[in-house]
Coordinates of C-alpha atoms in Angstrom, one line a residue:
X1 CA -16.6 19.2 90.4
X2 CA -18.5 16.4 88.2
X3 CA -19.7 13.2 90.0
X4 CA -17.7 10.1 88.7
X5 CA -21.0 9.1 88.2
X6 CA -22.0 11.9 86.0
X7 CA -18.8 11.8 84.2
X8 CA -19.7 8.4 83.6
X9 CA -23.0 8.4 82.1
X10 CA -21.1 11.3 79.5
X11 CA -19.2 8.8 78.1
X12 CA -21.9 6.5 77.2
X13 CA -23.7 8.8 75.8
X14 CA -20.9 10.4 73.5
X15 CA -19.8 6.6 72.6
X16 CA -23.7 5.8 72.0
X17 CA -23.5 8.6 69.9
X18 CA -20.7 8.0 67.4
X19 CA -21.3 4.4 67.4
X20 CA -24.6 5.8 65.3
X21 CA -23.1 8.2 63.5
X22 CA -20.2 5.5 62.4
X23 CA -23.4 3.1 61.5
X24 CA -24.9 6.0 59.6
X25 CA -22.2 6.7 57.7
X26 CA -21.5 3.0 57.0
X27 CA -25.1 2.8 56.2
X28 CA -24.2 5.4 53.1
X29 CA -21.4 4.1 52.8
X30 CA -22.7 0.5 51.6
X31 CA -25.8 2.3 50.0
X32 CA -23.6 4.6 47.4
X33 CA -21.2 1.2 47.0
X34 CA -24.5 -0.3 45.9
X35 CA -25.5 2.6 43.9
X36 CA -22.5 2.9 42.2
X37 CA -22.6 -1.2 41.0
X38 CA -26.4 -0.7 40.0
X39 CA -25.0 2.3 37.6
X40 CA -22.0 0.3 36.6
X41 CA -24.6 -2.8 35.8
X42 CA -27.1 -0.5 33.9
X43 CA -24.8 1.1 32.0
X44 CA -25.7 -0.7 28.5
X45 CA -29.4 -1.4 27.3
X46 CA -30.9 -4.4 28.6
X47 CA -31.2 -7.1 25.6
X48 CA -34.8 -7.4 24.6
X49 CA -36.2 -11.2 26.2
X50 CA -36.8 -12.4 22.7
X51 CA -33.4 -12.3 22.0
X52 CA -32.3 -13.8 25.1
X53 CA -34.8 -16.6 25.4
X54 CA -33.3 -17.4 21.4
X55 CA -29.5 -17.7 22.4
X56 CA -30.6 -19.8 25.5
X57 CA -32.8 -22.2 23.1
X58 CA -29.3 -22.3 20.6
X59 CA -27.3 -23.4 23.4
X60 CA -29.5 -25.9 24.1
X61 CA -30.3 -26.7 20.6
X62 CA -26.4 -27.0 20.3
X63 CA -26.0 -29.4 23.6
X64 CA -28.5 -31.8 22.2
X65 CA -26.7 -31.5 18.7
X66 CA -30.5 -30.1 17.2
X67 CA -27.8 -27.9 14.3
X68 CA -31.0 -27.5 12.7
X69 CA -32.8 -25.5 15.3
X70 CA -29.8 -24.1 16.8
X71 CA -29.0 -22.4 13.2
X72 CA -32.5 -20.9 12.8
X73 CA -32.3 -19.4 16.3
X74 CA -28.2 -17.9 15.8
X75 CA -30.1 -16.7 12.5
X76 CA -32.9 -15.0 14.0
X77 CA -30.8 -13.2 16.5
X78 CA -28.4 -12.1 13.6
X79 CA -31.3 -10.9 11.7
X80 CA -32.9 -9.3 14.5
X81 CA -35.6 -6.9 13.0
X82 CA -37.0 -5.4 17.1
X83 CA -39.9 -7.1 16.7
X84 CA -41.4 -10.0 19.0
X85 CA -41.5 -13.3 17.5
X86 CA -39.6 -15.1 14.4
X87 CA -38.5 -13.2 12.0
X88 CA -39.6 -14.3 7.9
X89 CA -37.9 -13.4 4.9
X90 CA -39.5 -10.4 3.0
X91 CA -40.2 -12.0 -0.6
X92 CA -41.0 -10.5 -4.4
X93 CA -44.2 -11.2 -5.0
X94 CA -43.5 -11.7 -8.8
X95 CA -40.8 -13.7 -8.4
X96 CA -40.5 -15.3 -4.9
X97 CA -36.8 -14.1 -4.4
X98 CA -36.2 -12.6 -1.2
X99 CA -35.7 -8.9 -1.4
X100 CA -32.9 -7.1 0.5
X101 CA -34.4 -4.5 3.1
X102 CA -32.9 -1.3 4.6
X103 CA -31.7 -1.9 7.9
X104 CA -33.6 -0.1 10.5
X105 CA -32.2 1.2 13.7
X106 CA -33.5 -1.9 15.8
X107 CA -32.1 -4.3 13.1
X108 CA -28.7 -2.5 13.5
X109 CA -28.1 -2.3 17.1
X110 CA -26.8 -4.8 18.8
X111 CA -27.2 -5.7 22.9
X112 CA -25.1 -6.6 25.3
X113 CA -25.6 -9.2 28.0
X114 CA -25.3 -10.2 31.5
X115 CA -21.3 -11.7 32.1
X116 CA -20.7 -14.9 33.1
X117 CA -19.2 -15.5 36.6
X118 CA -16.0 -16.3 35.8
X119 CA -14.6 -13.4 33.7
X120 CA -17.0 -10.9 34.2
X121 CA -17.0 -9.1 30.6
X122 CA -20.1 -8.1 29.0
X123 CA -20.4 -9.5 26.0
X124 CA -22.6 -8.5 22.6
X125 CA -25.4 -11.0 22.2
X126 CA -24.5 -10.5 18.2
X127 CA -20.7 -11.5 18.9
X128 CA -21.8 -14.4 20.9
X129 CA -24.4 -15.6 18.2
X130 CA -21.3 -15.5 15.6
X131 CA -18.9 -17.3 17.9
X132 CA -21.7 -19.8 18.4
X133 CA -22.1 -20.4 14.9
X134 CA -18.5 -20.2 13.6
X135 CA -18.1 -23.7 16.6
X136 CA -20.5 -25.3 14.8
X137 CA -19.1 -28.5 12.9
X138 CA -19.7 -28.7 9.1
X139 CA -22.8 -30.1 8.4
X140 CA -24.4 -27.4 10.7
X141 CA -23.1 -24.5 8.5
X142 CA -24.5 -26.5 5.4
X143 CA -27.9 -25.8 6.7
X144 CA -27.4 -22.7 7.9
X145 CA -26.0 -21.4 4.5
X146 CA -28.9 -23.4 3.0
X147 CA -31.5 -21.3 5.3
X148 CA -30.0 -18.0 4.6
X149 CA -27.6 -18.3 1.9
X150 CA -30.1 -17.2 -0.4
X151 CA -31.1 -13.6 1.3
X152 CA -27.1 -13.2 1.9
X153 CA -27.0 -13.4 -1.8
X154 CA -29.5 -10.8 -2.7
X155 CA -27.7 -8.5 -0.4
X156 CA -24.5 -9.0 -1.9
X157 CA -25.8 -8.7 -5.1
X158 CA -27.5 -5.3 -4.3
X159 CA -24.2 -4.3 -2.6
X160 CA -22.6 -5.1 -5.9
X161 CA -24.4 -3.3 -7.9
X162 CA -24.8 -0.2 -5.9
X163 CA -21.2 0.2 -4.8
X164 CA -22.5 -0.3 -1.5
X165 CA -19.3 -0.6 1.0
X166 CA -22.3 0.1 3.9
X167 CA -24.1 -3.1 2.1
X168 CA -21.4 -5.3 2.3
X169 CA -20.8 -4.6 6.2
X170 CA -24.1 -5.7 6.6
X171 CA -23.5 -8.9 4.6
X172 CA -21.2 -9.8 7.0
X173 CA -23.3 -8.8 10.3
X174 CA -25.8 -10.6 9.5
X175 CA -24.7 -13.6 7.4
X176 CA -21.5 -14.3 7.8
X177 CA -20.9 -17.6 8.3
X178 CA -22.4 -18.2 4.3
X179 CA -20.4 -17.9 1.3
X180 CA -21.6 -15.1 0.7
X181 CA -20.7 -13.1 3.9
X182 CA -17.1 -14.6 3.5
X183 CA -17.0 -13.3 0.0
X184 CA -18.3 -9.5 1.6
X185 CA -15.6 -9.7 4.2
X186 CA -12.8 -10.2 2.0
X187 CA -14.3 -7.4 -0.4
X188 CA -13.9 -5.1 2.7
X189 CA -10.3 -6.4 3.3
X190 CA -9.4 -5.4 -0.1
X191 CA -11.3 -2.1 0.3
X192 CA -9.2 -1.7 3.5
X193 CA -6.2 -2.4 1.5
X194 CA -7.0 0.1 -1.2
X195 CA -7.7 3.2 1.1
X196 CA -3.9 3.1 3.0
X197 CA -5.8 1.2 6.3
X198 CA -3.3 -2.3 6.9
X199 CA -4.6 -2.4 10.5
X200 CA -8.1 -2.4 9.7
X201 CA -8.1 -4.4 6.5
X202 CA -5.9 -7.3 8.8
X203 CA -8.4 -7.3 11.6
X204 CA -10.8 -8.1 9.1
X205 CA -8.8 -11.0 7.3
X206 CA -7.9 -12.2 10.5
X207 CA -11.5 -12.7 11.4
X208 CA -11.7 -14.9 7.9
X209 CA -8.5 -16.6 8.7
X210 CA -9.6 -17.6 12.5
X211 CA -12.9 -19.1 10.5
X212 CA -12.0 -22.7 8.9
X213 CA -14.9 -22.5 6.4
X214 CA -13.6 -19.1 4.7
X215 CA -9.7 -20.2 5.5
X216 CA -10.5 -23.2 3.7
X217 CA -12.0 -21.2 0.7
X218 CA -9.5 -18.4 0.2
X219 CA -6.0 -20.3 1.1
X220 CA -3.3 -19.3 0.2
X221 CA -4.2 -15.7 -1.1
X222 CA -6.2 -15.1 2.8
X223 CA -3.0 -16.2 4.8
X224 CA -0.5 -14.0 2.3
X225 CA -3.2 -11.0 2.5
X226 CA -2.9 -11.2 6.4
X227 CA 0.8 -11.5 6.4
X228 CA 1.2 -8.4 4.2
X229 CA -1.5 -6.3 6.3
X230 CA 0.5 -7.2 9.1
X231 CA 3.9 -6.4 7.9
X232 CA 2.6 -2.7 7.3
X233 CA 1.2 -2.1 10.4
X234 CA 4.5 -2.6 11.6
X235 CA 3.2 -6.1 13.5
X236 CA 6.1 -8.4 12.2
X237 CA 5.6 -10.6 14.9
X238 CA 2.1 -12.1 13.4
X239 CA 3.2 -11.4 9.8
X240 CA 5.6 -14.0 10.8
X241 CA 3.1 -16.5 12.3
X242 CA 0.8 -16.3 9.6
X243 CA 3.9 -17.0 7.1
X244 CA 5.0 -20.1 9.1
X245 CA 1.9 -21.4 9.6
X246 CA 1.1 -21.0 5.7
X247 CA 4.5 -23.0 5.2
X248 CA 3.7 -26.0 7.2
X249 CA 0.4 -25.9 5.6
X250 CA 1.3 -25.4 2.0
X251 CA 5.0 -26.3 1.6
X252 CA 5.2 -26.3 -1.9
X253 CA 3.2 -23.8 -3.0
X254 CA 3.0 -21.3 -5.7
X255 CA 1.9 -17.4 -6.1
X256 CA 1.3 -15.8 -9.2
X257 CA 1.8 -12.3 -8.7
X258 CA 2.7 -10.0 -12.1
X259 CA 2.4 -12.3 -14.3
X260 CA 5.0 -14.6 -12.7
X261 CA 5.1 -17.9 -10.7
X262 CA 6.6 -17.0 -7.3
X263 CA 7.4 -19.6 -4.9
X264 CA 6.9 -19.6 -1.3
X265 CA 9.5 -19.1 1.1
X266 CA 12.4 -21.6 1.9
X267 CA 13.6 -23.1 5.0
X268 CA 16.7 -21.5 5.2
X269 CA 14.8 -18.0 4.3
X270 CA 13.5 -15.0 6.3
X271 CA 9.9 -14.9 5.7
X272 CA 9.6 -11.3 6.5
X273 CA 12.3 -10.6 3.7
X274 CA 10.6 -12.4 1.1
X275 CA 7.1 -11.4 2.2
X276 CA 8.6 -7.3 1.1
X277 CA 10.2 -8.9 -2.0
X278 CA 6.4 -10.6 -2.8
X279 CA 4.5 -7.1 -1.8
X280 CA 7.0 -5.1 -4.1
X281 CA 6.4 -7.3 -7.0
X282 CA 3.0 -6.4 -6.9
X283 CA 2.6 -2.8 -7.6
X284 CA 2.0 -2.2 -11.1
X285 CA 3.8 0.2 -13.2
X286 CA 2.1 3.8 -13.5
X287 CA 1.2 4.7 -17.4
X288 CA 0.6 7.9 -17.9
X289 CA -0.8 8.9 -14.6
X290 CA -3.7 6.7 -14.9
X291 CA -5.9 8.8 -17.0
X292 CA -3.8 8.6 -20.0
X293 CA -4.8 5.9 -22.8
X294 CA -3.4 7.0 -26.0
X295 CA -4.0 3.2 -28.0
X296 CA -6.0 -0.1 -28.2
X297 CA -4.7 -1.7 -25.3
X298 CA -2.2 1.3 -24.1
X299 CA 1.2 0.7 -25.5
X300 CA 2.2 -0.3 -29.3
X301 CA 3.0 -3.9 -27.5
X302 CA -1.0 -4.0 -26.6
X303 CA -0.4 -5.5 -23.4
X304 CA 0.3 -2.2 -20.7
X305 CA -1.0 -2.3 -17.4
X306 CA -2.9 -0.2 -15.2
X307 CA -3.2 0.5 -11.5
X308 CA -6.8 -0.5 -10.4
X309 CA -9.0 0.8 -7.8
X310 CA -10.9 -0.5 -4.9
X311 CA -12.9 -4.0 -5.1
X312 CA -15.8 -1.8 -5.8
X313 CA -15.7 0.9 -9.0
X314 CA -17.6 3.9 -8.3
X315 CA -19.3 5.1 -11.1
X316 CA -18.2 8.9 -12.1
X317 CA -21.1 9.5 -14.7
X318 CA -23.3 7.8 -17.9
X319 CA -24.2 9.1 -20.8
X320 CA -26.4 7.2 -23.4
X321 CA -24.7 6.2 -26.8
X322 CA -27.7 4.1 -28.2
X323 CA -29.6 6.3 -30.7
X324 CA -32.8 6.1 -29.0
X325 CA -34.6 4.4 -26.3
X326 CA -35.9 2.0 -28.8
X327 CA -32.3 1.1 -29.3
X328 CA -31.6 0.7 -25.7
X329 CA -34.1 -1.4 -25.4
X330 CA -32.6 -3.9 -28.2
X331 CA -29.2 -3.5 -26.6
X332 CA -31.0 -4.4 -23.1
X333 CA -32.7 -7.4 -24.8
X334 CA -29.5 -8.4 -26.7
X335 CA -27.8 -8.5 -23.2
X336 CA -30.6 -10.5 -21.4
X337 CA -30.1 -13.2 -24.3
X338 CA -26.3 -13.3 -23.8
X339 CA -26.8 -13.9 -20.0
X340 CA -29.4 -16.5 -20.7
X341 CA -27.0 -18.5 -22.7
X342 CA -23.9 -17.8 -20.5
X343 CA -22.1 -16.7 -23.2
X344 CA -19.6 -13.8 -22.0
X345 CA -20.9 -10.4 -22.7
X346 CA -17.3 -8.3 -23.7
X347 CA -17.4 -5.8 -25.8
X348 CA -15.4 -4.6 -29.0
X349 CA -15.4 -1.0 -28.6
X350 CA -12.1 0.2 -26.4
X351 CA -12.4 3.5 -25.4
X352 CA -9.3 6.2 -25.5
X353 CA -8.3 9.2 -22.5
X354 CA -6.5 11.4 -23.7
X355 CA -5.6 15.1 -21.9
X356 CA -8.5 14.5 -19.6
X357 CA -10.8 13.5 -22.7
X358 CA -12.8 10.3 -23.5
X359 CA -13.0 8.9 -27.0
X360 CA -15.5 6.2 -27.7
X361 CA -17.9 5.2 -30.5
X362 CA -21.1 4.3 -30.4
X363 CA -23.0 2.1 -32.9
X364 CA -23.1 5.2 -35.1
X365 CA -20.5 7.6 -33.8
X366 CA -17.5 8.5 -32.6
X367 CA -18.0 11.1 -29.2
X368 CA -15.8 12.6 -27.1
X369 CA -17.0 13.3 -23.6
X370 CA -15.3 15.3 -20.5
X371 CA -13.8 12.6 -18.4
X372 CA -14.1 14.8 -15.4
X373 CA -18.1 16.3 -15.5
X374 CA -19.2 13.3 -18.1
X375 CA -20.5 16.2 -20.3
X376 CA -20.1 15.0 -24.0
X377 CA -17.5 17.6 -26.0
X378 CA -17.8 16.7 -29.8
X379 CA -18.6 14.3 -32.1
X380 CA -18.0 12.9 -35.4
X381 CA -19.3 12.6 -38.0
X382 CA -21.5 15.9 -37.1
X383 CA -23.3 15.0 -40.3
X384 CA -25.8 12.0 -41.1
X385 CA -24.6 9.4 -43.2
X386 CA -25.6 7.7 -45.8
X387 CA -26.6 4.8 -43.3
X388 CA -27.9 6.7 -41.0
X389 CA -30.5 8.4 -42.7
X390 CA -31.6 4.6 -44.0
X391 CA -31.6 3.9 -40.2
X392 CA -33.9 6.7 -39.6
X393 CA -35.7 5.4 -42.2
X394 CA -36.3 2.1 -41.0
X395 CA -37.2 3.4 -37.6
X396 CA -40.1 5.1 -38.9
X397 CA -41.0 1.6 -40.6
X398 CA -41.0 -0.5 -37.5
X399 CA -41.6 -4.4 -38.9
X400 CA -40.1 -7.8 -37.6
X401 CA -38.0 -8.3 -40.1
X402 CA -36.6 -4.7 -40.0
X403 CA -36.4 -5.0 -35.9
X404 CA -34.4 -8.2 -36.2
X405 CA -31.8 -6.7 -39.1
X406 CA -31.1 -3.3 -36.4
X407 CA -30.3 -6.1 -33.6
X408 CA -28.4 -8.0 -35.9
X409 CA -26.7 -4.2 -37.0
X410 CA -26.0 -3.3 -32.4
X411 CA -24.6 -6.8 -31.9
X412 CA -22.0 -6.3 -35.2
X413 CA -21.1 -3.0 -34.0
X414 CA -20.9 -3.4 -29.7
X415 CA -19.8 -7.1 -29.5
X416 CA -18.2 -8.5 -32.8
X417 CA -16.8 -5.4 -35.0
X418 CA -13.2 -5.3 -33.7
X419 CA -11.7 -2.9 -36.3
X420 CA -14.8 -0.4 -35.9
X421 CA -14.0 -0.3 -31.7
X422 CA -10.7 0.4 -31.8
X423 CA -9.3 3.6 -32.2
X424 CA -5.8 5.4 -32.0
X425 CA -4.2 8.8 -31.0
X426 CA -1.0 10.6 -30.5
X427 CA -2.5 12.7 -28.3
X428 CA -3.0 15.7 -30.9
X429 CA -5.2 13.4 -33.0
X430 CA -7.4 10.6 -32.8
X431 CA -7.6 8.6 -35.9
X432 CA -10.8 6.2 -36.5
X433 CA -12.0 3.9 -39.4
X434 CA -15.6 5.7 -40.9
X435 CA -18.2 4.2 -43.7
X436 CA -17.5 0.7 -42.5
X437 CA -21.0 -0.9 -43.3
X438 CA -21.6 -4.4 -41.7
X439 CA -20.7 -8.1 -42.3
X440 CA -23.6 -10.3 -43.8
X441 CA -26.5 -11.6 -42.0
X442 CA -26.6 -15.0 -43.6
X443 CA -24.5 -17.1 -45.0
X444 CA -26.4 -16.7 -48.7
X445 CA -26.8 -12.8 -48.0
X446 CA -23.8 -11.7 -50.5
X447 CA -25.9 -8.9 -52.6
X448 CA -23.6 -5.8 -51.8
X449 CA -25.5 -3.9 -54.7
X450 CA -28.3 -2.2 -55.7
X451 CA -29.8 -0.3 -58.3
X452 CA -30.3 3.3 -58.2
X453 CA -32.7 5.5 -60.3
X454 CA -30.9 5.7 -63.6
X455 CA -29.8 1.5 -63.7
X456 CA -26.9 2.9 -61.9
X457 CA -25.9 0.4 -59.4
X458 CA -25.0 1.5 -55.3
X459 CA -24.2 0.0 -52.4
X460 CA -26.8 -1.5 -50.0
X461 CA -26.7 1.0 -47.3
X462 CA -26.2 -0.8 -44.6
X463 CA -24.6 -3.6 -46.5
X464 CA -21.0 -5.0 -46.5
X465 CA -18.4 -2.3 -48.2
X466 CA -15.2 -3.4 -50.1
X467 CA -13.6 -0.3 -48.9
X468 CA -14.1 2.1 -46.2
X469 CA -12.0 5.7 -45.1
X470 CA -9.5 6.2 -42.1
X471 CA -9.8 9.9 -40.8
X472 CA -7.5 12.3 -38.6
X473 CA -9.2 14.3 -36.4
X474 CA -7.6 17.1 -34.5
X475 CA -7.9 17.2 -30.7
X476 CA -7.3 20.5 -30.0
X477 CA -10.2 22.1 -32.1
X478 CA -12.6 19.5 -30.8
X479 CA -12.4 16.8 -33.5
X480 CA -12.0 19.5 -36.6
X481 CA -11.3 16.9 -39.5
X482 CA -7.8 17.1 -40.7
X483 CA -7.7 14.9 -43.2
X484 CA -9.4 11.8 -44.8
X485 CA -8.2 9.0 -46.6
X486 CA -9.5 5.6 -48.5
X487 CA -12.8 5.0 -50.1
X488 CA -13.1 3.6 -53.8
X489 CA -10.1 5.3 -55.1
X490 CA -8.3 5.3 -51.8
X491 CA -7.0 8.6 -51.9
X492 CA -7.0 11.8 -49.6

């Protein structure tokens, strides 16, 4: 039988011993606790201490009201490039203008950073830059547009001109809060729009509408885009706020949607009712399916409509209509000229699609390319004419005054010569005006004749023509000529 003072000393030890094992596992316990919140904290890349140490000197910036510091550091964090140090503007050397880069992958990410006690949410050190910037007061955003207005420009521009939707997404990462980011963002709303995405395209108004600068701008067509995005995402509720807060703000005002005035809702009306009655005003009547454009300006009324595309056109093809490059190079410099003057640059020629085919002339031509592969089909006349061989002729001979009369020749035919651009089909035939010659060149230019070997007297090739021949050309045989009227005698 055990001793009670054996017995005792047992116990102590078995207590001693799961009092350690209890601190042990409490020990582990605590440690993978700890663990686990260093994982949870370490999930996201640390910011880099540049970027940091610039959105603590903006806040301060901001406290002492220093707008023009605390924009150049939001900026700079906006424009983030992963190097150390400010970041300067790339610039053309023969020009000055800043030239748009391609965004790296350290440019493009964006960092997360430390929460703040009281809500605990990481939160992008990009996002907080914007929100930053879009508190500012007025005068502030002056000088920030002022300081990077210009590069947001050149972006856009490039965008633009390369149907860049990727382009304009950076417009608006980086700038903004400039005109020219609140211009890219409502291009992507649209875009949005276009492609069947209401949710999308509203969460990007919504950003524009929440921003008094670009609210300001794009009233009341911003508040009525929301409203509509809204409505087809089946979110009535804020369709209906954005309608009631566009009444109180503009009571009396006007839409002009198809062509008709269309005024805003009454008091007495449901604004989700007339918001469906607005939206279904605004689809446009289907002619043709689209790729059918039988006449100058679609219907015998020359006013039909179309359905248009996204913001941005994607180009399908090109094909060159100019002669030769010394052509396009007249054309390129009669452009240029235009631009320089600001005088509008809209051409005479009006193309035709017909059964999948584009009709068009060129300063010599009429062609008909593939509308689907851009591959050009026929063309007519298949012969030289009378002027073109004198243009051939004077190509050879390559003087001033001969340079000027061929830009003078391209300018009649691809901006002024209405009755030569405009062409008409039943969509068996196309039917175009031939041998048209060209207006005078000067007021005291009126010699329309010439003599020939012989003392016969001719037409100045080249020169205005008293008559001229309309010619049916069959579709289906690729532009075989059916018949051909007009000329001196005016008959077939």
């Amino acid at each position: 039988m055990a001793s009670p003072k054996n017995t005792l000393k047992q116990r102590n030890d078995f207590f001693s011993k799961t009092l350690v094992f209890l601190l042990f596992l409490s020990a582990f316990s605590t440690s993978g606790t700890a663990f686990s919140q260093d994982n949870v904290t370490n999930v996201f890349l640390p910011a880099p201490r540049i970027l940091k140490q610039q959105l603590g000197r903006a806040k301060r910036a901001i406290d002492e009201e220093n707008y023009s510091d605390a924009v150049t550091f939001l900026g700079q964090i906006l424009t983030h490039s992963g190097e150390i140090g400010p970041i300067e503007a790339v610039e053309d050397p023969n020009n000055g203008a800043p030239v748009p880069q391609e965004e790296s992958e350290a440019e493009s990410q964006d960092f997360f950073i430390e929460p703040d006690e009281e809500d605990g949410t990481f939160r992008s050190i990009k996002v907080e830059a914007n929100r930053l910037l879009g508190q500012l007061p007025d005068d502030a955003l002056k000088l920030y547009d002022l300081q990077y207005g210009a590069d947001a420009r050149a972006l856009l521009r490039t965008s633009l001109e390369n149907n860049d939707l990727a382009g304009l997404t950076q417009v608006t990462r980086k700038y903004f809060h400039t005109a020219s980011g609140y211009e890219a963002a409502m291009l992507l709303g649209r875009s949005e729009m276009a492609r069947g995405r209401p949710l999308t395209a509203a969460l990007g108004f919504r950003r524009l509408y929440q921003t008094p600068a670009a609210r300001k701008r794009f009233d009341p067509e911003l508040s009525l885009l929301l409203a509509v995005c809204w409505d087809h995402a089946r979110l009535q509720v804020e369709a209906r706020e954005v309608l009631m807060d566009l009444k109180a703000k503009y009571p009396d005002t006007q839409f002009t949607i198809g062509n008709q005035p269309i005024s805003i809702f009454r008091a007495d009306e449901n604004p989700i009712e007339w918001l469906r009655n607005v939206a279904s005003r605004s689809g446009i009547a289907d002619t043709s399916g689209f790729t059918q454009w039988v006449m100058f300006r679609g219907t015998p009324t020359r006013n039909a409509a179309s359905k248009g595309g996204i913001p941005l056109q994607a180009s399908r093809w090109r094909i060159r209509t100019a002669v030769d490059s010394i052509d396009e190079q007249r054309i390129r410099e009669l452009m240029s000229s235009s631009r320089e003057q600001s005088n509008p640059e809209l051409p005479s020629l009006h193309p035709l699609i017909v059964n999948d085919i584009v009709l068009t002339r060129t300063p010599e031509r009429l062609i008909a390319v593939n509308f689907k592969t851009g591959k050009r089909v026929w063309e007519f006349p298949w012969f030289n004419t009378s002027d073109e061989e004198e243009l051939l002729q004077s190509q050879l001979e390559v003087t001033e005054g001969a340079s000027h009369q061929r830009q003078n020749e391209l300018k009649q035919r691809l901006w002024q010569d209405n009755p030569y651009g405009q062409l008409a089909s039943d969509e068996k035939s196309v039917y175009v005006l031939w041998e048209m010659g060209f207006a005078d060149f000067g007021a005291n230019n009126t010699r329309r004749l010439m003599m020939a070997p012989g003392g016969a007297q001719v037409n100045i090739p080249g020169g205005p023509r008293s008559t001229n021949y309309l010619s049916g050309l069959d579709l289906e045989t690729e532009g075989s000529l059916k018949w051909i009227v007009g000329g001196a005698s005016g008959e077939d």
